[in-house]
Coordinates of C-alpha atoms and ligand atoms in Angstrom, one line a residue:
M1 CA 14.0 22.3 17.8
K2 CA 10.4 20.7 18.9
A3 CA 8.8 18.4 16.6
K4 CA 4.8 17.1 17.2
E5 CA 4.6 14.6 20.2
I6 CA 3.2 12.6 18.3
L7 CA 6.4 11.8 16.6
K8 CA 9.0 10.4 18.5
T9 CA 6.4 7.5 19.6
M10 CA 6.3 6.8 15.8
K11 CA 8.8 4.4 13.0
P12 CA 9.5 5.6 10.0
Y13 CA 8.8 3.5 7.2
K14 CA 11.3 0.8 7.3
P15 CA 12.4 -0.7 3.6
G16 CA 12.6 -4.2 3.1
K17 CA 15.7 -5.5 3.0
G18 CA 17.5 -4.5 -0.8
I19 CA 17.2 -6.7 -3.8
E20 CA 21.1 -6.8 -4.1
G21 CA 21.7 -6.2 -0.7
V22 CA 20.3 -9.9 0.0
K23 CA 22.1 -11.9 -3.1
K24 CA 25.1 -10.4 -2.2
E25 CA 24.7 -11.5 1.6
Y26 CA 23.1 -15.2 0.4
G27 CA 25.2 -15.7 -2.8
L28 CA 22.5 -16.3 -5.0
D29 CA 21.5 -15.3 -8.2
R30 CA 18.3 -14.6 -8.7
I31 CA 15.3 -13.2 -6.0
V32 CA 12.4 -13.5 -5.5
K33 CA 10.5 -10.3 -4.1
L34 CA 6.5 -11.4 -2.1
A35 CA 6.6 -9.0 0.2
S36 CA 4.5 -6.0 -1.5
N37 CA 1.5 -7.4 -2.9
E38 CA 3.0 -6.1 -6.5
N39 CA 2.5 -8.0 -10.2
P40 CA 4.5 -10.2 -10.7
Y41 CA 3.4 -9.9 -14.3
G42 CA 5.0 -7.2 -14.1
F43 CA 2.9 -3.8 -16.1
S44 CA 1.4 -4.1 -19.7
P45 CA 3.4 -4.1 -22.9
K46 CA 1.4 -1.1 -24.5
V47 CA 3.2 0.7 -22.1
Q48 CA 5.8 -0.5 -22.0
E49 CA 6.3 0.2 -26.0
E50 CA 4.7 3.8 -25.9
L51 CA 7.1 4.5 -22.5
P52 CA 10.4 6.3 -24.4
S53 CA 7.1 9.7 -26.0
L54 CA 6.2 9.5 -22.8
I55 CA 9.6 11.0 -21.1
Q56 CA 9.0 14.4 -22.8
K57 CA 8.8 18.1 -21.2
L58 CA 9.6 16.6 -18.2
E59 CA 10.3 20.3 -17.8
I60 CA 7.5 21.3 -17.0
Y61 CA 5.4 20.3 -14.7
P62 CA 2.7 18.5 -14.9
D63 CA -1.2 18.7 -15.3
G64 CA -2.0 19.6 -11.3
Y65 CA -6.1 19.0 -12.4
A66 CA -4.8 15.3 -14.3
A67 CA -7.5 16.5 -16.8
A68 CA -6.2 12.8 -19.3
I69 CA -6.7 10.6 -16.9
R70 CA -9.3 12.6 -15.0
N71 CA -11.0 11.7 -18.1
K72 CA -10.1 8.0 -18.9
V73 CA -11.5 7.4 -15.5
A74 CA -14.8 8.2 -14.7
Q75 CA -15.9 7.0 -18.3
F76 CA -13.5 3.6 -17.1
I77 CA -15.9 3.6 -14.0
D78 CA -19.3 5.5 -15.0
V79 CA -18.7 8.4 -12.2
S80 CA -18.6 12.0 -13.5
E81 CA -14.6 14.4 -14.2
E82 CA -15.6 16.5 -10.6
Q83 CA -16.2 12.7 -8.4
L84 CA -12.4 11.9 -8.2
I85 CA -9.8 12.7 -6.8
F86 CA -5.7 11.4 -7.6
G87 CA -2.9 10.6 -5.4
N88 CA 0.9 10.4 -5.6
G89 CA -0.3 6.4 -5.0
S90 CA -3.6 6.3 -2.9
D91 CA -1.2 6.3 0.1
E92 CA -1.5 10.2 -0.4
V93 CA -5.1 10.0 -0.8
V94 CA -5.5 8.6 2.6
Q95 CA -3.2 11.4 3.9
I96 CA -5.0 13.5 2.0
I97 CA -8.0 12.5 4.3
C98 CA -6.6 12.5 7.3
R99 CA -5.3 16.2 6.6
T100 CA -8.7 16.8 5.3
F101 CA -11.2 15.2 8.2
L102 CA -8.9 14.7 11.2
E103 CA -7.6 16.9 14.4
P104 CA -7.0 16.7 17.6
G105 CA -10.4 15.8 19.1
A106 CA -11.8 14.1 17.0
N107 CA -10.9 10.1 16.0
T108 CA -11.3 7.7 13.4
V109 CA -11.9 4.0 13.4
M110 CA -10.2 0.9 11.7
A111 CA -9.5 -2.8 11.8
T112 CA -6.7 -3.9 13.4
P113 CA -4.6 -5.5 11.2
T114 CA -5.1 -3.3 7.7
F115 CA -3.6 -1.3 5.7
P116 CA -0.8 0.5 8.4
Q117 CA -1.1 4.0 6.4
Y118 CA -5.3 4.6 8.0
R119 CA -4.1 4.6 11.8
H120 CA -0.2 6.4 11.0
N121 CA -2.0 9.9 8.9
A122 CA -4.4 9.5 11.6
L123 CA -2.0 9.8 14.8
I124 CA 0.0 12.6 12.4
E125 CA -3.1 15.5 12.4
G126 CA -3.7 14.0 16.4
A127 CA -6.7 12.3 16.1
E128 CA -7.6 9.1 18.3
V129 CA -7.2 6.2 16.7
R130 CA -9.4 3.5 17.7
E131 CA -8.6 0.2 16.5
V132 CA -11.1 -2.6 15.9
P133 CA -9.1 -5.8 16.5
L134 CA -10.9 -8.4 13.4
V135 CA -12.1 -11.4 13.7
D136 CA -10.8 -14.2 12.5
G137 CA -9.5 -12.1 9.6
H138 CA -12.3 -10.0 8.7
H139 CA -13.6 -6.5 10.3
D140 CA -15.9 -6.7 13.5
L141 CA -18.3 -4.4 12.4
D142 CA -20.6 -4.2 14.8
E143 CA -18.4 -2.7 17.2
M144 CA -16.4 0.0 14.5
V145 CA -19.9 1.0 13.8
N146 CA -20.3 0.6 18.3
Q147 CA -16.9 2.7 18.0
V148 CA -18.4 5.4 15.8
D149 CA -19.4 8.3 18.4
D150 CA -20.7 11.9 17.8
K151 CA -16.2 12.7 17.3
T152 CA -16.0 9.9 14.7
R153 CA -14.7 11.7 11.6
V154 CA -13.2 9.1 9.3
L155 CA -14.2 4.9 9.7
W156 CA -11.9 2.9 7.1
I157 CA -12.9 0.0 5.5
C158 CA -10.3 -2.6 4.1
T159 CA -11.4 -5.0 1.3
P160 CA -10.2 -7.7 0.1
N161 CA -7.9 -6.7 3.9
N162 CA -4.6 -6.1 4.2
P163 CA -2.8 -7.9 5.5
T164 CA -5.5 -11.0 5.5
G165 CA -7.3 -11.2 1.9
V166 CA -10.4 -11.3 3.5
H167 CA -13.5 -9.4 1.4
I168 CA -16.1 -8.1 2.9
D169 CA -20.1 -9.2 1.4
K170 CA -22.1 -7.2 0.2
A171 CA -25.0 -7.4 2.8
S172 CA -22.1 -7.1 5.8
L173 CA -20.7 -3.2 3.5
R174 CA -24.5 -2.4 3.3
S175 CA -26.2 -2.3 6.6
V176 CA -22.2 -0.3 7.6
L177 CA -23.3 2.4 5.2
D178 CA -26.6 2.4 6.3
R179 CA -26.0 2.4 9.9
C180 CA -23.2 5.2 10.6
P181 CA -24.1 8.1 11.1
D182 CA -24.0 11.3 8.0
H183 CA -20.9 12.9 9.7
V184 CA -18.9 10.3 9.4
L185 CA -16.8 9.9 6.3
V186 CA -17.0 5.6 5.3
V187 CA -13.0 4.7 3.6
I188 CA -13.9 1.9 1.1
D189 CA -10.1 0.4 -0.1
E190 CA -11.0 -1.2 -3.1
A191 CA -6.8 -1.9 -3.6
Y192 CA -6.8 -5.6 -4.5
Y193 CA -10.2 -4.4 -6.2
E194 CA -9.2 -6.3 -9.7
Y195 CA -8.3 -9.2 -7.8
L196 CA -11.8 -9.3 -6.3
E197 CA -14.0 -11.9 -7.8
A198 CA -15.9 -13.2 -5.5
E199 CA -20.1 -13.3 -5.8
D200 CA -21.3 -11.9 -2.9
A201 CA -18.9 -8.8 -3.7
F202 CA -20.4 -5.3 -2.4
D203 CA -20.3 -2.6 -5.6
A204 CA -18.4 0.8 -4.0
L205 CA -19.6 2.9 -6.4
G206 CA -23.1 2.1 -6.8
A207 CA -22.8 2.8 -3.4
L208 CA -22.0 6.1 -3.6
E209 CA -25.3 8.1 -5.0
E210 CA -27.1 6.7 -2.0
H211 CA -23.8 7.4 0.9
P212 CA -22.4 11.1 -0.3
N213 CA -20.1 10.2 2.7
L214 CA -18.4 7.4 1.4
V215 CA -15.4 7.2 -0.5
V216 CA -13.5 4.4 -2.6
L217 CA -10.4 4.4 -3.4
R218 CA -8.3 2.7 -6.0
T219 CA -4.5 2.4 -7.8
F220 CA -2.9 1.7 -10.3
S221 CA 0.0 0.0 -8.0
K222 CA -1.5 -3.5 -7.8
A223 CA -2.9 -5.0 -10.8
Y224 CA -2.0 -3.0 -13.4
G225 CA 1.2 -3.0 -11.7
L226 CA 2.6 0.8 -11.7
A227 CA 4.3 0.8 -8.1
G228 CA 7.3 2.8 -8.9
L229 CA 5.5 5.2 -10.3
R230 CA 2.8 6.5 -8.0
I231 CA -0.7 6.6 -8.8
G232 CA -4.2 6.1 -7.7
Y233 CA -6.9 8.3 -7.4
G234 CA -10.3 8.3 -4.0
V235 CA -14.2 8.6 -5.8
A236 CA -16.4 10.6 -3.8
H237 CA -19.4 13.0 -3.8
P238 CA -18.2 16.2 -5.7
D239 CA -19.0 17.6 -2.0
V240 CA -17.0 15.1 -0.3
I241 CA -14.0 16.3 -3.4
N242 CA -14.4 20.0 -2.8
L243 CA -13.4 19.5 0.9
L244 CA -10.2 16.8 -0.2
E245 CA -8.8 19.2 -3.0
P246 CA -7.6 21.5 -0.2
A247 CA -5.6 19.4 1.4
R248 CA -3.8 18.1 -1.9
E249 CA -0.6 18.8 -3.2
P250 CA -1.5 20.3 -6.2
F251 CA 1.0 18.6 -8.5
N252 CA 1.3 15.1 -6.5
T253 CA 1.1 13.2 -9.5
S254 CA 3.9 13.0 -12.1
T255 CA 3.0 13.8 -16.1
V256 CA 5.2 9.6 -16.5
A257 CA 2.0 9.0 -14.1
Q258 CA -0.4 9.7 -15.7
A259 CA -0.2 9.2 -18.5
A260 CA 1.5 5.3 -17.9
A261 CA -2.6 4.8 -16.0
I262 CA -4.1 5.6 -19.4
I263 CA -2.3 3.2 -21.3
A264 CA -3.0 0.5 -18.3
L265 CA -6.7 1.1 -18.1
D266 CA -7.0 0.2 -22.9
D267 CA -4.7 -2.7 -21.4
Q268 CA -8.3 -4.9 -20.2
S269 CA -6.4 -8.1 -22.0
F270 CA -3.7 -7.6 -19.6
I271 CA -5.7 -7.2 -16.3
H272 CA -7.5 -10.2 -17.1
E273 CA -4.6 -12.5 -17.3
S274 CA -2.6 -11.0 -14.8
V275 CA -5.9 -12.2 -12.8
Q276 CA -6.6 -16.0 -13.9
K277 CA -2.9 -16.3 -13.6
N278 CA -3.1 -15.3 -10.4
K279 CA -6.4 -17.7 -9.2
E280 CA -5.0 -20.7 -10.9
N281 CA -1.2 -19.9 -9.2
K282 CA -3.8 -19.3 -6.1
E283 CA -6.1 -22.1 -6.8
Q284 CA -2.5 -24.4 -7.2
L285 CA -0.8 -22.8 -3.3
M286 CA -4.0 -23.9 -1.0
K287 CA -4.0 -27.7 -2.6
F288 CA -0.3 -27.4 -1.3
F289 CA -2.0 -26.0 1.8
D290 CA -4.3 -28.0 2.2
E291 CA -2.2 -31.6 1.4
N292 CA -0.1 -30.3 4.3
G293 CA -2.5 -29.5 7.3
I294 CA -1.3 -26.1 6.6
S295 CA -3.8 -22.8 7.6
Y296 CA -5.0 -19.9 5.5
Y297 CA -6.9 -17.8 5.7
D298 CA -9.8 -17.4 2.8
T299 CA -7.9 -15.0 0.5
Q300 CA -9.8 -12.6 -2.8
A301 CA -6.1 -10.9 -3.2
N302 CA -3.3 -11.8 -5.1
F303 CA -1.7 -12.8 -1.4
V304 CA -2.2 -15.3 1.4
L305 CA -1.9 -14.3 5.0
V306 CA -0.8 -18.7 6.0
H307 CA -0.7 -20.2 9.9
L308 CA 2.7 -21.5 10.6
P309 CA 3.4 -24.2 13.4
I310 CA 6.7 -21.8 13.5
S311 CA 7.7 -18.2 14.2
G312 CA 7.2 -16.3 10.9
D313 CA 9.9 -14.4 11.4
E314 CA 12.0 -17.7 11.4
M315 CA 9.6 -18.4 8.4
F316 CA 10.4 -15.4 7.3
E317 CA 14.9 -15.9 7.2
H318 CA 14.8 -19.1 5.7
L319 CA 12.8 -18.1 3.1
L320 CA 15.2 -15.4 2.2
T321 CA 18.2 -17.5 2.5
K322 CA 16.8 -19.6 -0.3
G323 CA 15.9 -15.9 -2.6
F324 CA 12.3 -15.2 -1.4
I325 CA 11.5 -12.2 0.6
V326 CA 8.5 -12.6 2.4
R327 CA 7.1 -10.4 5.2
S328 CA 6.6 -11.6 8.8
G329 CA 2.3 -11.6 10.2
E330 CA 4.6 -11.4 13.7
A331 CA 4.7 -6.8 13.7
L332 CA 1.7 -6.8 12.8
G333 CA 0.7 -8.6 16.1
L334 CA -0.1 -12.2 13.7
P335 CA 1.9 -14.6 15.8
N336 CA 2.9 -18.3 13.8
T337 CA 1.7 -16.1 10.0
I338 CA 3.5 -14.9 7.7
R339 CA 1.8 -12.5 4.1
L340 CA 3.0 -14.3 0.8
T341 CA 2.2 -12.5 -2.3
I342 CA 1.0 -15.2 -5.1
G343 CA 3.8 -15.7 -6.9
K344 CA 5.1 -16.4 -11.0
E345 CA 3.5 -20.4 -11.0
E346 CA 7.7 -21.6 -10.6
D347 CA 8.1 -19.4 -8.4
M348 CA 5.4 -20.7 -6.2
K349 CA 6.7 -24.9 -7.1
V350 CA 9.9 -23.7 -5.4
I351 CA 8.8 -21.8 -1.6
Q352 CA 5.9 -24.7 -1.5
E353 CA 9.2 -27.1 -1.4
E354 CA 11.2 -24.6 0.5
M355 CA 7.8 -24.1 2.6
K356 CA 6.8 -27.8 2.7
D357 CA 11.1 -28.9 4.0
R358 CA 11.9 -25.8 7.0
I359 CA 7.7 -26.8 8.5
V360 CA 7.7 -30.5 8.5
S361 CA 11.2 -32.0 7.8
G362 CA 12.2 -29.0 10.5
V363 CA 15.3 -28.3 7.9
N364 CA 17.2 -25.0 9.1
Ligands
PLP1 C1 -1.2 -1.1 -1.6 C2 -1.5 -0.8 -0.6 C3 -2.0 0.6 -0.9 C4 -1.1 1.8 -1.2 O1 -1.6 1.7 -2.5 P1 -0.6 2.8 -3.3 O2 0.6 2.5 -4.1 O3 -0.3 4.3 -2.6 O4 -1.1 3.1 -4.3 C5 -3.5 0.9 -0.6 N1 -3.8 0.4 0.0 C6 -4.1 -1.4 0.4 C7 -4.7 -1.9 1.0 C8 -2.8 -1.8 -0.3 O5 -2.2 -3.2 -0.1

């Protein structure tokens, strides 16, 4: 058998240590997962209430057009239904974009480190990946535009960026869109959109009319708390959607995910509460970092990238023994950092003490 050459150089996604495994290994009753930027408050109680009624007709294939959630999202974000494409998480929309636009001989431009799925899927399609290092946690947008040539098909922008949490201001984004040639699809991944409250935030959806080469990605996995159901979407000009649709599997979002997403969208008070609590806990965490001389990136998301005087792996191991699963930055090429999802107030208090013990007192 012969697989694509490139796959030999790639690793399968390595899932974090399972919660049950960690509990057993360290004799803990409770594990707090702060590694994947999930919503610590769960998901809308309205979805929970309605769930039994959503689990029906499972013998029937889902609506491949996702008509009901399509209509709902179109109204909610004020675009036309023809401007939407749904995916099994926005991860899948990333994959569909790569399947549609990338191939050997083509190239794609992105920051590094950023969300790893852009690179992963681009490589599988055989495209050249041009990675432009972040500067101080920020996309180096000038250099990214510099890297664009006539073979460039897709330029990826993640704002707020995963893993740094830093957002890109509107003047900078407008300038990228103005400078990027029409043959390049610009993807703005807004997975953390709901948490973004900066005054200079860019209205990416508002830019769609003027820039038909733009795709905006959103997801129900983060603030909406539905990561386990897998549903996200892309918004673009109908012509772009028409290019993408043939590369989409016909029944890629499940009946339950489509129905749950509708109810979740209707419960904006759950989102507001989650965002508000995230903000309070984030401010408290920053205060702790400031007081202890720990530096961090100014995040606009529900996670923070923290600089440590020790290696990220060491801190990861230490926190693991205390029941906290975080993400070490070492593998991302960010030495002496961890990425920490901002969790519940009581858990953040404990993790702060544990971090302090390890750093200030050198406790093992
Ligand atoms: C989590 C995340 C996604 C993917 O979310 P899905 O669960 O696949 O919708 C996409 N982009 C970024 C930047 C993310 O952090």
